[in-house]
XYZ file of N, CA and C in Angstrom:
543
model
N 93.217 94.624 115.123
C 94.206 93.577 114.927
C 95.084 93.943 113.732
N 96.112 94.108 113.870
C 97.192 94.164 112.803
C 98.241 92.788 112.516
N 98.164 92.508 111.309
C 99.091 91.721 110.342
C 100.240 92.885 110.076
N 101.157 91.413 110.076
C 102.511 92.071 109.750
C 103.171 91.216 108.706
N 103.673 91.634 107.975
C 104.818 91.295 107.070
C 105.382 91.716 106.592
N 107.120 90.707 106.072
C 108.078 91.562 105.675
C 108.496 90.986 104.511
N 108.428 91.761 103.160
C 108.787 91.162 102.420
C 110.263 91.225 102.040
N 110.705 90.216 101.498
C 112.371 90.290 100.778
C 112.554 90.802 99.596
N 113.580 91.087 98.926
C 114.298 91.212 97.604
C 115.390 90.996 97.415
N 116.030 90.574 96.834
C 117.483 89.982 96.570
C 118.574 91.010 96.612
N 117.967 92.156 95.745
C 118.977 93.110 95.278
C 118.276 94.240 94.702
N 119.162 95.057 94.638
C 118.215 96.245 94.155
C 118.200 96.276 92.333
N 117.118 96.504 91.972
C 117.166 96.458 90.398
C 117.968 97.710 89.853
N 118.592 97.091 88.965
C 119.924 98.433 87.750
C 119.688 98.464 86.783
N 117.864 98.147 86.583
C 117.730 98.371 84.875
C 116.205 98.172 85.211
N 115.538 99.037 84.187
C 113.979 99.122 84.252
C 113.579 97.470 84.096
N 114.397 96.771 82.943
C 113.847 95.363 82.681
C 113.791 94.357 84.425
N 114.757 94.825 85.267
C 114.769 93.877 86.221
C 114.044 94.368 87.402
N 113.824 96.107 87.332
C 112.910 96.152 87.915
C 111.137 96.163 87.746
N 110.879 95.973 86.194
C 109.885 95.258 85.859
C 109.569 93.692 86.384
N 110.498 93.098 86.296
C 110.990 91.400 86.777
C 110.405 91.633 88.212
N 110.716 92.887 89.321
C 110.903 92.219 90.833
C 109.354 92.507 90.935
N 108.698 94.003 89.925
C 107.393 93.723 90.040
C 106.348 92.504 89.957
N 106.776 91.843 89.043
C 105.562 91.210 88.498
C 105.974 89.959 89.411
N 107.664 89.845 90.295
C 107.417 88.360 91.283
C 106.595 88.787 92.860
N 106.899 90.211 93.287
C 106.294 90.597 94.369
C 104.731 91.322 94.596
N 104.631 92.141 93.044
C 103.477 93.148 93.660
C 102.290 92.310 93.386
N 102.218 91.229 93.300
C 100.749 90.316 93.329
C 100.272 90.208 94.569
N 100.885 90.926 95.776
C 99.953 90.910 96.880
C 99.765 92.714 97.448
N 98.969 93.595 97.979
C 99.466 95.083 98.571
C 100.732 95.361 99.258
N 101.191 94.420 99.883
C 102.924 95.002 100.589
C 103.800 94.814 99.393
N 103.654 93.605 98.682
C 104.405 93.878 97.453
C 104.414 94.949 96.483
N 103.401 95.552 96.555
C 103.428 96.820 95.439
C 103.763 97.565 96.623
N 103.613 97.962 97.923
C 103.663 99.026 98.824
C 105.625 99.000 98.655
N 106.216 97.618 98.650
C 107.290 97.870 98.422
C 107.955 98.357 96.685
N 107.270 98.047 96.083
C 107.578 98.496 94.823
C 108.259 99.925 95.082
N 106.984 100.374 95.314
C 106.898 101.792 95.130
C 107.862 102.209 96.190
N 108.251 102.123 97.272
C 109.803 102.443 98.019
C 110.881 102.022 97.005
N 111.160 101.078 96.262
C 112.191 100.730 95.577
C 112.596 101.571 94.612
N 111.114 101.794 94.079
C 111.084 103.263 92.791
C 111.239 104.194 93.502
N 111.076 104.667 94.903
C 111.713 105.813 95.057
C 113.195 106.123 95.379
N 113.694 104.892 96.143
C 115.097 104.541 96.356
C 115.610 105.150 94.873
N 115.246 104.099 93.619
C 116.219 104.373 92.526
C 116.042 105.554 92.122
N 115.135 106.359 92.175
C 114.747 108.096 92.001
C 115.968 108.865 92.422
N 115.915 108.272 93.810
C 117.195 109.130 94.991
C 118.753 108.991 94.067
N 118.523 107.708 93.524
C 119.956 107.567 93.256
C 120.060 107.374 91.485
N 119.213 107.365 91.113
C 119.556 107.670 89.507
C 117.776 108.412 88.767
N 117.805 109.663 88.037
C 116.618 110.059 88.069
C 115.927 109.593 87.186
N 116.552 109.308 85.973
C 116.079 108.967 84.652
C 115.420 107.498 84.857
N 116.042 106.312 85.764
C 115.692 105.222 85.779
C 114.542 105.129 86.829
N 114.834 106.235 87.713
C 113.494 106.076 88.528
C 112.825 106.836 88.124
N 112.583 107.746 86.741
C 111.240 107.879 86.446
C 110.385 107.045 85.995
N 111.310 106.372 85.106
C 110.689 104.908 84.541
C 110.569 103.696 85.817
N 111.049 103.996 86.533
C 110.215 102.866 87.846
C 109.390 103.138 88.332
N 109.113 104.634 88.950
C 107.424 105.427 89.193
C 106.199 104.743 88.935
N 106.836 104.696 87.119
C 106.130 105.130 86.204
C 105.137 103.430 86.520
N 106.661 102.712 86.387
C 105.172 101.059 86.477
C 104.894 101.264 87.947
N 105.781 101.685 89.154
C 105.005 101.331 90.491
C 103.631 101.926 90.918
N 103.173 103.003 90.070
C 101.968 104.141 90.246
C 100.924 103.379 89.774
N 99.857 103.847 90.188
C 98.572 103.608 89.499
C 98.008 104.513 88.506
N 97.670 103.887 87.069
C 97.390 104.264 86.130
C 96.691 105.824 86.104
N 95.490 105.963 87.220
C 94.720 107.591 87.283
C 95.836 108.624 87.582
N 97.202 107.999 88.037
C 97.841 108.577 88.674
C 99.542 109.306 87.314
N 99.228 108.268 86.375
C 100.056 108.895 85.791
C 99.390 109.633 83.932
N 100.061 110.077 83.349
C 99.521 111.109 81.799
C 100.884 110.541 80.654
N 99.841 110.775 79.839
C 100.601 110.538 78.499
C 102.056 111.201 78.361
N 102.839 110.681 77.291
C 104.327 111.461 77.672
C 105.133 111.227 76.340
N 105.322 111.326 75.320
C 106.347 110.966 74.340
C 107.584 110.451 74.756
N 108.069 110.869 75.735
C 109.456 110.858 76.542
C 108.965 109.913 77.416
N 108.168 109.756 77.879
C 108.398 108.630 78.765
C 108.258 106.943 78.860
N 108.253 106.524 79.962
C 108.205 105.141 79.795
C 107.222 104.397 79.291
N 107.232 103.731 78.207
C 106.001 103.583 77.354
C 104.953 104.528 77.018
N 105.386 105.750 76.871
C 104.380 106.970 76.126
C 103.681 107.061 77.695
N 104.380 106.795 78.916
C 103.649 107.406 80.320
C 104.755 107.652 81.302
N 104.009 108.597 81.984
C 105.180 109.107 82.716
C 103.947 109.267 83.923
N 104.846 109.765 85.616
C 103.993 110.253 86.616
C 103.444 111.571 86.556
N 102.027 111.957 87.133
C 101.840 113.396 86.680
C 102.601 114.031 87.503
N 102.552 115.115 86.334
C 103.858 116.640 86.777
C 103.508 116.451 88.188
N 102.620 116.849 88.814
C 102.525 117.780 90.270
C 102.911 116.749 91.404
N 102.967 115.218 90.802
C 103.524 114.371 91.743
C 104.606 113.747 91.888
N 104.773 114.523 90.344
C 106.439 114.095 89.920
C 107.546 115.609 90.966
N 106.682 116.677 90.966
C 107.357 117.643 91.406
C 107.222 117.396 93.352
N 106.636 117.187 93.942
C 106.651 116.647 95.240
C 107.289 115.631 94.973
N 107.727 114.645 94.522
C 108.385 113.602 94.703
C 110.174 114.166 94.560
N 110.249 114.610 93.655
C 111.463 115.739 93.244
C 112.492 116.508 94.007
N 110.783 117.351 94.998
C 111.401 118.294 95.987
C 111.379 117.424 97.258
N 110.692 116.323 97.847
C 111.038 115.510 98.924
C 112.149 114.787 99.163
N 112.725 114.680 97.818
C 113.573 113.332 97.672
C 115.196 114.125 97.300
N 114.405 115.465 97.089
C 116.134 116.319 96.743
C 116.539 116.615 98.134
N 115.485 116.914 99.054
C 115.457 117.717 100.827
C 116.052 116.732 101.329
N 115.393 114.832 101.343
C 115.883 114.046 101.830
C 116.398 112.535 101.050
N 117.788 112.613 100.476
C 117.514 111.491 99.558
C 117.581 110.407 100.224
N 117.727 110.211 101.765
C 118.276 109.112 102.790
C 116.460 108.226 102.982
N 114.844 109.298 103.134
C 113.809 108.807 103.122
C 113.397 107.520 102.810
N 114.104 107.324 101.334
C 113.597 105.454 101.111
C 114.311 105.026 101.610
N 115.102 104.804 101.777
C 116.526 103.892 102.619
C 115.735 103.512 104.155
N 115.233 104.729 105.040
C 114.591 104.636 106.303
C 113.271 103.345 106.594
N 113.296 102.859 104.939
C 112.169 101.864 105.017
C 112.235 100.598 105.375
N 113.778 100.329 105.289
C 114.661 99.156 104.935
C 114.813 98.741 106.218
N 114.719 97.524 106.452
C 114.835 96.964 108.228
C 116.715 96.999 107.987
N 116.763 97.147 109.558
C 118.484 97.591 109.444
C 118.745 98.661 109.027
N 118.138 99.681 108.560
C 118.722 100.932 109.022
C 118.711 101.959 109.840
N 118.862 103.002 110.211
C 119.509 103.685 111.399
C 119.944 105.427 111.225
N 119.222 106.246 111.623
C 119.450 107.501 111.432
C 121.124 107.256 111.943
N 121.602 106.898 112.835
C 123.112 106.436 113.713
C 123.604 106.190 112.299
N 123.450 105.155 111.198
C 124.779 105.080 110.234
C 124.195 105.485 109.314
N 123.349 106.484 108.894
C 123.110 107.188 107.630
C 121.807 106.701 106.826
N 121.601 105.835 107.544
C 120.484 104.728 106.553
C 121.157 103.697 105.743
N 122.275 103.884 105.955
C 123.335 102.555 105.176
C 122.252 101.523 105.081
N 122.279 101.041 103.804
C 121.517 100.128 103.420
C 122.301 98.099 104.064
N 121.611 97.722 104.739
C 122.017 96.204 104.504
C 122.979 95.478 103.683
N 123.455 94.369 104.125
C 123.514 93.407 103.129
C 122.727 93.053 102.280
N 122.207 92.728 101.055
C 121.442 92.119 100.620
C 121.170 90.644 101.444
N 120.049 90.026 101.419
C 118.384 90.209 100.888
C 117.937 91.180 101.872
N 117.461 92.295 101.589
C 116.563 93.348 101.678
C 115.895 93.086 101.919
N 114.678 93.909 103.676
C 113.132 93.607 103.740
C 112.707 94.799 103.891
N 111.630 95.019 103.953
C 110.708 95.520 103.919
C 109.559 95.336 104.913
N 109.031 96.105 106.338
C 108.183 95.350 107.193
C 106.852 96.381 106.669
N 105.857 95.509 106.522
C 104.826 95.901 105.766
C 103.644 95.531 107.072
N 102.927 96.378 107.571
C 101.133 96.145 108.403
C 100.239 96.646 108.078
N 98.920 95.592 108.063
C 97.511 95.980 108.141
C 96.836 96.304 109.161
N 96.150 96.788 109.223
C 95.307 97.204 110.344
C 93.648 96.693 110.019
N 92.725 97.704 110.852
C 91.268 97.222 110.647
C 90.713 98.783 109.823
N 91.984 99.579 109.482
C 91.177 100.700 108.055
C 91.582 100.031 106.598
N 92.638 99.339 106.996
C 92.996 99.050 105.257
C 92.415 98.577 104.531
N 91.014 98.219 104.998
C 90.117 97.635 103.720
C 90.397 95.706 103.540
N 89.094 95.723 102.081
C 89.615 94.342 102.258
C 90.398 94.039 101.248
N 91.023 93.100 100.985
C 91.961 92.828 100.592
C 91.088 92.281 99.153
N 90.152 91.783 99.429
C 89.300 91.305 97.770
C 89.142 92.464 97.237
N 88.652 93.588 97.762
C 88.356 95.054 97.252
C 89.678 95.238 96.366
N 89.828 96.335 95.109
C 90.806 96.737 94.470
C 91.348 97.828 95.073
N 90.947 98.191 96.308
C 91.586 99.152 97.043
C 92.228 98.497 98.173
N 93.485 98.834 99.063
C 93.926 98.329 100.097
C 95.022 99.313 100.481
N 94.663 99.523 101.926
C 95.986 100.709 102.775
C 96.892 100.126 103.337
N 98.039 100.128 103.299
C 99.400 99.135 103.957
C 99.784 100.462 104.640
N 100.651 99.560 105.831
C 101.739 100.195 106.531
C 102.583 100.371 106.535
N 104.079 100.603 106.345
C 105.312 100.875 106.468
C 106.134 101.107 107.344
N 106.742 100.633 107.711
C 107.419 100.723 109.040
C 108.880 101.691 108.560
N 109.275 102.712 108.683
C 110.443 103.650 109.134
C 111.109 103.379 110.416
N 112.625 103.206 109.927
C 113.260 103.417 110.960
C 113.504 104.617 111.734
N 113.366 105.840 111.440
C 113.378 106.996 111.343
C 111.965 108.015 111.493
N 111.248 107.369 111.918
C 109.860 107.713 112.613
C 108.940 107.358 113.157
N 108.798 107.556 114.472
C 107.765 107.146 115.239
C 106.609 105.805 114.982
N 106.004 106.234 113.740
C 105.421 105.373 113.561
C 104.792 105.084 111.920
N 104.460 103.466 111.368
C 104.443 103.672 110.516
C 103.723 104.037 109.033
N 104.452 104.269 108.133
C 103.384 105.470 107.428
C 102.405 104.709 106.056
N 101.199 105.214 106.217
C 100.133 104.807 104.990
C 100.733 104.819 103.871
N 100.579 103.622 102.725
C 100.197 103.839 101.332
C 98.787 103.032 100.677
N 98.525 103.805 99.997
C 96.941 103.080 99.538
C 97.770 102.868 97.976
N 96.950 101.415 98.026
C 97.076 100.684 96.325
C 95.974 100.661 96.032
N 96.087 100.330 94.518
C 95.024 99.831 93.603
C 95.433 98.729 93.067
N 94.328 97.587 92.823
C 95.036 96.266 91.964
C 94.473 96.403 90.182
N 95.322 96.423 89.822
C 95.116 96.243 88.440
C 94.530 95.500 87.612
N 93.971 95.295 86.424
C 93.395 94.548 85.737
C 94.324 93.232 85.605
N 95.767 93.367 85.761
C 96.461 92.404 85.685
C 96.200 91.639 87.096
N 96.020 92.148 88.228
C 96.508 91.619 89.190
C 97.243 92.175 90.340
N 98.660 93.478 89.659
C 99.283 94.003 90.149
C 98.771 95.038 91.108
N 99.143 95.122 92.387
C 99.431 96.200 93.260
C 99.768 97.239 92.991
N 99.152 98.844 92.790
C 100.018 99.545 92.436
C 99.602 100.673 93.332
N 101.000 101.594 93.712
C 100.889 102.631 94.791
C 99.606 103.870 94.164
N 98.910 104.039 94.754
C 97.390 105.002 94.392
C 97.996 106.464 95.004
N 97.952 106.679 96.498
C 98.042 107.898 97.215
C 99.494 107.378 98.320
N 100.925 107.902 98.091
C 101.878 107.758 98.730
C 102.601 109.134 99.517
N 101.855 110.070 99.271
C 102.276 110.500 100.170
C 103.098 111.100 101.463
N 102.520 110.101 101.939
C 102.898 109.989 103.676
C 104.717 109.237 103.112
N 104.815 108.699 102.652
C 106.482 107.588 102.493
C 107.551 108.899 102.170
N 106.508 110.426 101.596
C 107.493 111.071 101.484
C 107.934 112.015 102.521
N 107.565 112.153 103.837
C 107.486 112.814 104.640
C 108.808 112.701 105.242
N 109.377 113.698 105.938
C 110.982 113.399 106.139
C 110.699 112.517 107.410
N 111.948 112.049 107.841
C 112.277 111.279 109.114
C 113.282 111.502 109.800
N 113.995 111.301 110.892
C 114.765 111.912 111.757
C 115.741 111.814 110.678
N 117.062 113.087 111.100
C 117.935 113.563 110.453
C 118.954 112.555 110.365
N 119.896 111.934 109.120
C 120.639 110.702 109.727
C 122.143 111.954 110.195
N 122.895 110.602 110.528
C 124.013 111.339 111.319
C 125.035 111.594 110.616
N 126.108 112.713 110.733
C 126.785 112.867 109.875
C 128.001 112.453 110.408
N 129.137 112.395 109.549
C 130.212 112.296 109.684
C 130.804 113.298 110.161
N 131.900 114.043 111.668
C 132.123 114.873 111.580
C 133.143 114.956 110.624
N 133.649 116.244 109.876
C 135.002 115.594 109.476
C 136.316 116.360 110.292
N 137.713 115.316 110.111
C 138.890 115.749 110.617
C 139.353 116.754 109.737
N 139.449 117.961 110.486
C 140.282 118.780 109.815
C 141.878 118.837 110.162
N 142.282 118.001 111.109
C 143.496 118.257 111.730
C 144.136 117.360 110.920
């Protein structure tokens, strides 16, 4: 039996403070952090410095190392910072494919705002009291949709553990031809 849900967001966050804010109103349940962590990769795609510092809160703690430079003296570790790097340089359209309403056909053009997110459980994801839990993801841009495992935090928070699979490419979006005439 699979549960489904889709969560919303208003807008996309343009500053670590507001995307701290969309954490702490959504990731109190696993699709809420499962979406976190697409959002932090979205802003990765499109600004690097701010999505290191969004990683940085959407990750789970084993998952990231000390850092002078980074966001609160933490940053993601190197080797997942470098797969995230080289997935997201190959395809920066990947988070966008997460977003209901988009479309290898218009590029992954993002929506109007409010933004969803379709999030499913299944009967592996564990239980939900456990501090572990596997969500689904639905891609527009692939077959079918892809695992992230969280951890819940001492706070409460959802946070992406093993993601993976969200970085895997998805059908090619379409290009523009252009007029040369």
């Amino acid at each position: 039996m699979s549960n489904q849900l889709s969560v919303e967001i208003g807008h996309l966050p343009r500053s670590i403070e507001e995307f701290v804010a969309l954490r702490d109103r959504i990731a109190d349940t696993p699709q809420g952090g499962a979406v976190i962590m697409i959002v932090a990769l979205l802003i990765y795609a499109e600004d690097q410095v701010l999505g290191e510092q969004a990683l940085t809160v959407a990750v789970d703690r084993e998952r990231l190392q000390e850092a002078a430079d980074g966001y609160r003296g933490w940053q993601v570790r190197k080797r997942s910072m470098q797969l995230i790097e080289r997935q997201i340089l190959d395809g920066p359209h990947i988070p966008r494919s997460y977003f209901l309403g988009t479309a290898p056909e218009s590029g992954y053009q993002l929506p109007e705002p409010p933004l969803r997110i379709e999030c499913r459980s299944g009967p592996y994801s564990g239980d939900v009291e456990d501090s572990t839990y596997k969500v689904f993801v639905t891609s527009s841009g692939a077959p079918s949709a892809r695992p992230v495992t969280l951890h819940r935090n001492q706070r409460g928070f959802w946070k992406a553990y093993e993601w993976s699979s969200l970085l895997l490419g998805v059908r090619a979006p379409a290009e523009d031809e252009p007029d040369e005439l």
